[in-house]
Short mmCIF file of C-alpha atoms in Angstrom, two decimals:
data_model
loop_
_atom_site.label_atom_id
_atom_site.label_comp_id
_atom_site.label_asym_id
_atom_site.label_seq_id
_atom_site.Cartn_x
_atom_site.Cartn_y
_atom_site.Cartn_z
CA UNK A 1 177.93 233.27 205.11
CA UNK A 2 176.91 235.95 204.46
CA UNK A 3 176.61 239.76 207.36
CA UNK A 4 173.88 241.67 207.71
CA UNK A 5 175.18 245.42 207.98
CA UNK A 6 172.76 248.26 208.87
CA UNK A 7 174.48 252.35 207.03
CA UNK A 8 174.71 255.45 209.31
CA UNK A 9 170.99 255.97 208.90
CA UNK A 10 169.75 252.81 208.90
CA UNK A 11 171.19 252.13 212.64
CA UNK A 12 169.89 256.04 213.52
CA UNK A 13 166.57 254.52 212.45
CA UNK A 14 166.58 251.27 213.83
CA UNK A 15 168.08 252.95 217.29
CA UNK A 16 164.38 255.70 216.82
CA UNK A 17 161.90 252.37 215.85
CA UNK A 18 162.84 251.02 218.94
CA UNK A 19 162.20 253.58 221.55
CA UNK A 20 159.04 254.61 220.77
CA UNK A 21 158.74 250.51 220.85
CA UNK A 22 159.68 250.99 223.96
CA UNK A 23 157.26 254.09 224.52
CA UNK A 24 154.13 252.12 223.57
CA UNK A 25 155.56 248.90 225.42
CA UNK A 26 155.56 250.57 228.88
CA UNK A 27 152.86 253.49 228.92
CA UNK A 28 149.42 254.06 228.81
CA UNK A 29 148.58 256.40 227.26
CA UNK A 30 151.35 258.42 225.48
CA UNK A 31 151.22 261.04 223.23
CA UNK A 32 153.26 262.79 219.88
CA UNK A 33 154.67 266.56 220.02
CA UNK A 34 153.53 267.23 216.20
CA UNK A 35 154.46 270.78 215.92
CA UNK A 36 155.13 270.85 212.25
CA UNK A 37 158.48 270.77 211.40
CA UNK A 38 160.52 268.83 209.91
CA UNK A 39 161.80 266.43 213.10
CA UNK A 40 158.99 265.76 213.91
CA UNK A 41 157.69 265.08 210.50
CA UNK A 42 160.19 262.62 210.75
CA UNK A 43 159.31 261.33 214.07
CA UNK A 44 155.71 260.25 212.05
CA UNK A 45 157.73 258.38 209.32
CA UNK A 46 159.06 256.91 211.92
CA UNK A 47 155.99 255.55 213.17
CA UNK A 48 154.69 255.13 210.21
CA UNK A 49 157.60 252.24 210.58
CA UNK A 50 157.50 250.87 213.59
CA UNK A 51 153.67 249.92 213.04
CA UNK A 52 152.35 250.28 210.37
CA UNK A 53 149.83 248.24 209.34
CA UNK A 54 148.30 248.26 212.72
CA UNK A 55 147.32 252.11 214.00
CA UNK A 56 149.54 254.48 215.61
CA UNK A 57 149.01 253.39 219.67
CA UNK A 58 149.02 257.15 220.59
CA UNK A 59 147.25 260.24 219.50
CA UNK A 60 149.13 262.93 217.41
CA UNK A 61 148.97 266.40 220.03
CA UNK A 62 149.64 269.78 218.34
CA UNK A 63 150.34 272.98 220.54
CA UNK A 64 148.23 275.56 218.05
CA UNK A 65 149.16 279.36 218.80
CA UNK A 66 147.76 281.40 217.03
CA UNK A 67 150.31 283.14 215.23
CA UNK A 68 151.76 279.95 213.01
CA UNK A 69 152.79 279.77 209.28
CA UNK A 70 149.62 279.46 207.04
CA UNK A 71 152.61 276.30 205.14
CA UNK A 72 152.69 274.62 208.05
CA UNK A 73 149.00 274.42 208.76
CA UNK A 74 148.03 273.38 205.43
CA UNK A 75 151.00 270.64 205.36
CA UNK A 76 149.83 269.44 208.94
CA UNK A 77 146.44 269.00 208.35
CA UNK A 78 147.70 267.10 204.61
CA UNK A 79 149.32 264.73 206.27
CA UNK A 80 146.04 263.72 209.14
CA UNK A 81 144.14 262.63 206.39
CA UNK A 82 147.00 260.86 204.12
CA UNK A 83 147.83 258.99 208.27
CA UNK A 84 144.62 259.13 208.78
CA UNK A 85 145.55 258.93 211.93
CA UNK A 86 144.07 261.26 215.73
CA UNK A 87 144.71 264.11 215.78
CA UNK A 88 144.51 266.48 219.45
CA UNK A 89 144.62 270.57 218.55
CA UNK A 90 145.09 272.11 222.37
CA UNK A 91 145.36 276.25 221.20
CA UNK A 92 147.04 278.88 223.20
CA UNK A 93 144.25 281.27 222.26
CA UNK A 94 142.02 279.67 224.91
CA UNK A 95 144.95 279.62 227.55
CA UNK A 96 145.31 283.16 227.31
CA UNK A 97 140.90 282.94 227.25
CA UNK A 98 140.78 281.29 230.02
CA UNK A 99 143.50 284.10 231.79
CA UNK A 100 145.47 280.24 232.14
CA UNK A 101 148.44 282.53 230.33
CA UNK A 102 148.93 286.10 229.96
CA UNK A 103 150.29 287.80 226.44
CA UNK A 104 152.92 289.89 225.86
CA UNK A 105 153.50 292.90 225.25
CA UNK A 106 155.58 295.12 223.40
CA UNK A 107 157.42 295.48 220.18
CA UNK A 108 158.79 292.07 220.54
CA UNK A 109 156.11 290.01 221.97
CA UNK A 110 156.11 286.21 220.64
CA UNK A 111 153.14 283.37 221.74
CA UNK A 112 155.87 280.67 222.10
CA UNK A 113 157.27 280.24 225.95
CA UNK A 114 152.99 280.40 226.30
CA UNK A 115 152.69 276.89 224.16
CA UNK A 116 154.42 276.07 227.87
CA UNK A 117 150.80 276.84 229.05
CA UNK A 118 149.24 275.00 226.94
CA UNK A 119 150.52 271.77 226.62
CA UNK A 120 150.73 271.09 230.49
CA UNK A 121 146.24 271.32 229.90
CA UNK A 122 146.73 269.54 227.91
CA UNK A 123 149.02 266.94 229.74
CA UNK A 124 146.72 266.99 232.46
CA UNK A 125 143.03 267.13 230.46
CA UNK A 126 144.05 263.53 228.77
CA UNK A 127 146.42 261.60 231.58
CA UNK A 128 149.28 261.91 228.88
CA UNK A 129 151.48 259.73 231.33
CA UNK A 130 154.57 259.71 228.51
CA UNK A 131 155.16 262.47 225.59
CA UNK A 132 157.41 262.31 222.60
CA UNK A 133 159.03 265.42 220.87
CA UNK A 134 160.91 265.91 217.62
CA UNK A 135 164.04 267.34 219.99
CA UNK A 136 167.67 266.89 218.97
CA UNK A 137 170.89 266.86 221.48
CA UNK A 138 172.75 268.83 218.52
CA UNK A 139 170.50 271.80 218.57
CA UNK A 140 171.13 273.76 221.63
CA UNK A 141 173.16 272.40 224.81
CA UNK A 142 170.31 272.69 227.64
CA UNK A 143 168.29 269.28 225.05
CA UNK A 144 172.18 268.05 224.91
CA UNK A 145 171.77 267.74 228.68
CA UNK A 146 168.88 266.38 228.49
CA UNK A 147 167.88 262.56 228.47
CA UNK A 148 166.42 260.06 225.88
CA UNK A 149 163.20 259.84 228.75
CA UNK A 150 163.10 262.53 230.25
CA UNK A 151 161.45 262.24 233.17
CA UNK A 152 158.64 265.34 234.18
CA UNK A 153 157.39 265.46 238.02
CA UNK A 154 153.89 266.05 238.94
CA UNK A 155 153.80 269.90 238.32
CA UNK A 156 155.44 269.49 234.42
CA UNK A 157 159.08 270.40 234.90
CA UNK A 158 162.01 269.49 234.60
CA UNK A 159 165.44 268.42 236.86
CA UNK A 160 168.40 268.40 234.99
CA UNK A 161 169.73 266.54 238.83
CA UNK A 162 167.16 264.32 238.47
CA UNK A 163 167.70 262.54 235.29
CA UNK A 164 167.81 258.90 235.33
CA UNK A 165 171.58 256.94 233.54
CA UNK A 166 170.64 255.49 230.10
CA UNK A 167 173.18 252.39 229.79
CA UNK A 168 172.71 250.15 226.04
CA UNK A 169 169.34 250.26 224.79
CA UNK A 170 167.70 250.00 228.23
CA UNK A 171 164.68 252.61 228.51
CA UNK A 172 163.52 253.06 232.86
CA UNK A 173 159.95 254.18 231.74
CA UNK A 174 158.80 254.11 235.82
CA UNK A 175 157.11 256.92 236.98
CA UNK A 176 155.44 258.34 240.46
CA UNK A 177 151.29 259.51 240.00
CA UNK A 178 151.18 262.33 238.37
CA UNK A 179 155.05 263.00 236.84
CA UNK A 180 155.13 262.30 233.41
CA UNK A 181 157.46 262.10 231.32
CA UNK A 182 159.73 263.06 227.21
CA UNK A 183 160.92 261.37 225.17
CA UNK A 184 162.90 261.99 222.44
CA UNK A 185 163.64 258.77 220.03
CA UNK A 186 166.16 260.52 217.70
CA UNK A 187 168.18 262.76 219.79
CA UNK A 188 171.48 261.00 218.17
CA UNK A 189 170.64 262.56 215.21
CA UNK A 190 172.02 266.09 213.79
CA UNK A 191 170.44 268.06 211.39
CA UNK A 192 172.32 266.94 209.23
CA UNK A 193 171.24 263.51 210.03
CA UNK A 194 167.17 264.66 209.97
CA UNK A 195 167.60 266.27 206.51
CA UNK A 196 169.74 262.95 205.04
CA UNK A 197 167.54 260.70 206.20
CA UNK A 198 164.68 263.33 204.75
CA UNK A 199 165.80 263.12 201.45
CA UNK A 200 166.64 258.99 201.55
CA UNK A 201 162.49 258.16 202.58
CA UNK A 202 161.91 261.70 199.88
CA UNK A 203 159.41 263.27 203.19
CA UNK A 204 157.39 265.69 201.87
CA UNK A 205 157.93 268.95 203.76
CA UNK A 206 156.12 272.20 204.59
CA UNK A 207 157.56 275.16 201.37
CA UNK A 208 158.90 277.30 203.78
CA UNK A 209 161.72 275.36 204.06
CA UNK A 210 163.41 275.34 201.04
CA UNK A 211 163.53 278.92 199.00
CA UNK A 212 161.03 281.36 197.84
CA UNK A 213 160.53 284.95 198.07
CA UNK A 214 158.65 286.71 201.18
CA UNK A 215 158.19 289.38 202.32
CA UNK A 216 160.73 289.80 205.70
CA UNK A 217 161.48 293.27 208.49
CA UNK A 218 164.70 292.79 210.32
CA UNK A 219 164.01 292.40 214.12
CA UNK A 220 167.62 292.44 216.53
CA UNK A 221 168.78 292.07 213.35
CA UNK A 222 167.50 288.22 212.37
CA UNK A 223 165.20 288.79 208.78
CA UNK A 224 161.60 287.77 210.12
CA UNK A 225 158.76 287.46 208.19
CA UNK A 226 156.04 290.47 207.90
CA UNK A 227 153.51 289.02 208.97
CA UNK A 228 150.48 290.72 211.54
CA UNK A 229 151.30 288.47 214.09
CA UNK A 230 154.28 291.14 214.56
CA UNK A 231 153.88 294.02 216.07
CA UNK A 232 154.95 296.19 213.70
CA UNK A 233 155.65 299.88 213.57
CA UNK A 234 156.96 303.00 211.37
CA UNK A 235 159.83 302.35 211.83
CA UNK A 236 159.93 298.16 210.55
CA UNK A 237 159.76 298.35 206.76
CA UNK A 238 159.28 295.12 204.70
CA UNK A 239 160.98 293.84 202.38
CA UNK A 240 161.32 291.03 199.54
CA UNK A 241 164.30 288.26 199.91
CA UNK A 242 164.53 285.24 199.10
CA UNK A 243 164.86 283.27 202.62
CA UNK A 244 164.33 279.77 203.04
CA UNK A 245 163.48 278.64 206.85
CA UNK A 246 165.64 275.40 208.79
CA UNK A 247 163.33 275.77 211.57
CA UNK A 248 159.47 276.27 211.64
CA UNK A 249 157.82 277.26 215.96
CA UNK A 250 155.39 280.58 216.58
CA UNK A 251 156.39 283.16 214.09
CA UNK A 252 157.33 285.01 215.63
CA UNK A 253 160.55 284.23 216.94
CA UNK A 254 161.94 282.28 213.59
CA UNK A 255 163.59 283.94 211.80
CA UNK A 256 164.40 282.84 208.39
CA UNK A 257 167.82 282.86 206.52
CA UNK A 258 168.79 285.06 203.17
CA UNK A 259 168.51 281.50 201.14
CA UNK A 260 168.48 280.50 197.36
CA UNK A 261 168.51 276.53 197.94
CA UNK A 262 165.40 275.46 196.54
CA UNK A 263 165.62 271.28 197.03
CA UNK A 264 167.18 268.91 199.82
CA UNK A 265 170.14 268.17 197.42
CA UNK A 266 171.26 271.86 198.15
CA UNK A 267 170.10 272.23 201.71
CA UNK A 268 172.38 269.41 202.31
CA UNK A 269 174.85 272.00 200.69
CA UNK A 270 173.51 274.71 202.88
CA UNK A 271 174.07 273.39 206.00
CA UNK A 272 176.98 270.99 205.69
CA UNK A 273 178.92 274.47 204.76
CA UNK A 274 176.89 276.51 207.18
CA UNK A 275 178.66 278.08 210.33
CA UNK A 276 175.88 279.71 212.13
CA UNK A 277 173.90 276.65 214.20
CA UNK A 278 170.48 275.34 213.07
CA UNK A 279 169.19 277.32 216.99
CA UNK A 280 170.51 280.51 215.23
CA UNK A 281 167.87 281.55 214.00
CA UNK A 282 164.94 281.30 216.94
CA UNK A 283 164.80 284.63 218.85
CA UNK A 284 163.66 282.94 221.87
CA UNK A 285 167.10 281.38 222.27
CA UNK A 286 169.26 284.55 222.52
CA UNK A 287 167.77 285.48 225.63
CA UNK A 288 169.38 284.89 228.23
CA UNK A 289 172.10 281.57 228.13
CA UNK A 290 169.97 279.35 229.80
CA UNK A 291 166.88 280.23 228.02
CA UNK A 292 166.12 276.94 227.05
CA UNK A 293 167.34 275.25 229.86
CA UNK A 294 164.86 277.42 231.65
CA UNK A 295 162.23 276.75 229.63
CA UNK A 296 162.29 272.65 230.06
CA UNK A 297 162.09 273.33 233.73
CA UNK A 298 159.36 274.99 233.75
CA UNK A 299 157.74 272.72 231.51
CA UNK A 300 158.82 273.56 227.63
CA UNK A 301 159.11 270.80 225.09
#
C-alpha cells in the first residue's frame, strides 16, 4: 500500500487552508486584511486554494495610508481585477479629515500608526468579527507571542495575558458581543517559507521586491526611498542606489536594502545568508523594544 506524504511546504499550506476554512465556518463577518505585501499576497493564493471555484467568503480590506508605494497600489488593482473579488478600501486621510487621527509632524513623521484608527473604524463600520492577517511569528517577538486566533476586546485591543490555548489544530472562535478575532493563517511560516512558496506557486509580486535602481536618502541610518511623503530638507542628499524591499509598508517607515537580487532564486539565496532580520528595515519597529507590542495592544495589525 502506498503512503501519502506531504513535504514541509505542503504541510504549511494544508494547515493554512484549514485555518481559512475554520474562519469561514466559525465567523459571520470575516475579512482578509490586504496590504499588498508578499504575506497577504500569499494569503490570497491560499484563499484561492481553500475556496475556488467559489467566491471568497470574505472581502479583502486595504487600509490605505495615502503614502503607499505606487507599485503596490498598481499591483493591488491588477490582482483584484484578476480575482473578481470584493475590495474595501478605507483611507487614513479620511480619518485625519474627520479629526479621528492626527497627522504627525517633524522629520520622521509617518502615517503608519494612524492606520490603527482607520482599521478599527472599518471593523466597526462593517461589523467584522474576524480579520485575517499575514503576520508571522518569526517576524518579531510580539508577533511570536500571539496565537493564530487572537482575541481583541470591544476596543480592538490585544491583551497578551488573555490569550487562549491552542491545542493541536483546534481553534476557538467564540467571542462576546463587540469583540473580534485577528487570525494569522501563516503564523508558523518563516520569511524563507513564504519565498519558497511564492517560487513554487509562481506568484506574481510587486516589482519593488526585486532589485532596481531608485532615488534614495539616508534617514536614521536606513536607506529610504526619496519621496514627496518624506519630510525632506536641505540636509537630505538624494542619490541613486540599486535596492529592493524585504517588507512593504507605508513609504515613510519602510526602508530598502542594498541588493542585486533581481529574481526569486537570488532573493532566496540572499535571505539564507542575511545577518539581519526582515523587520530590521522597518523604522517603526525601532522606536522602542516593545514598539510592536504596544501597537498591537492599541489595535494595530
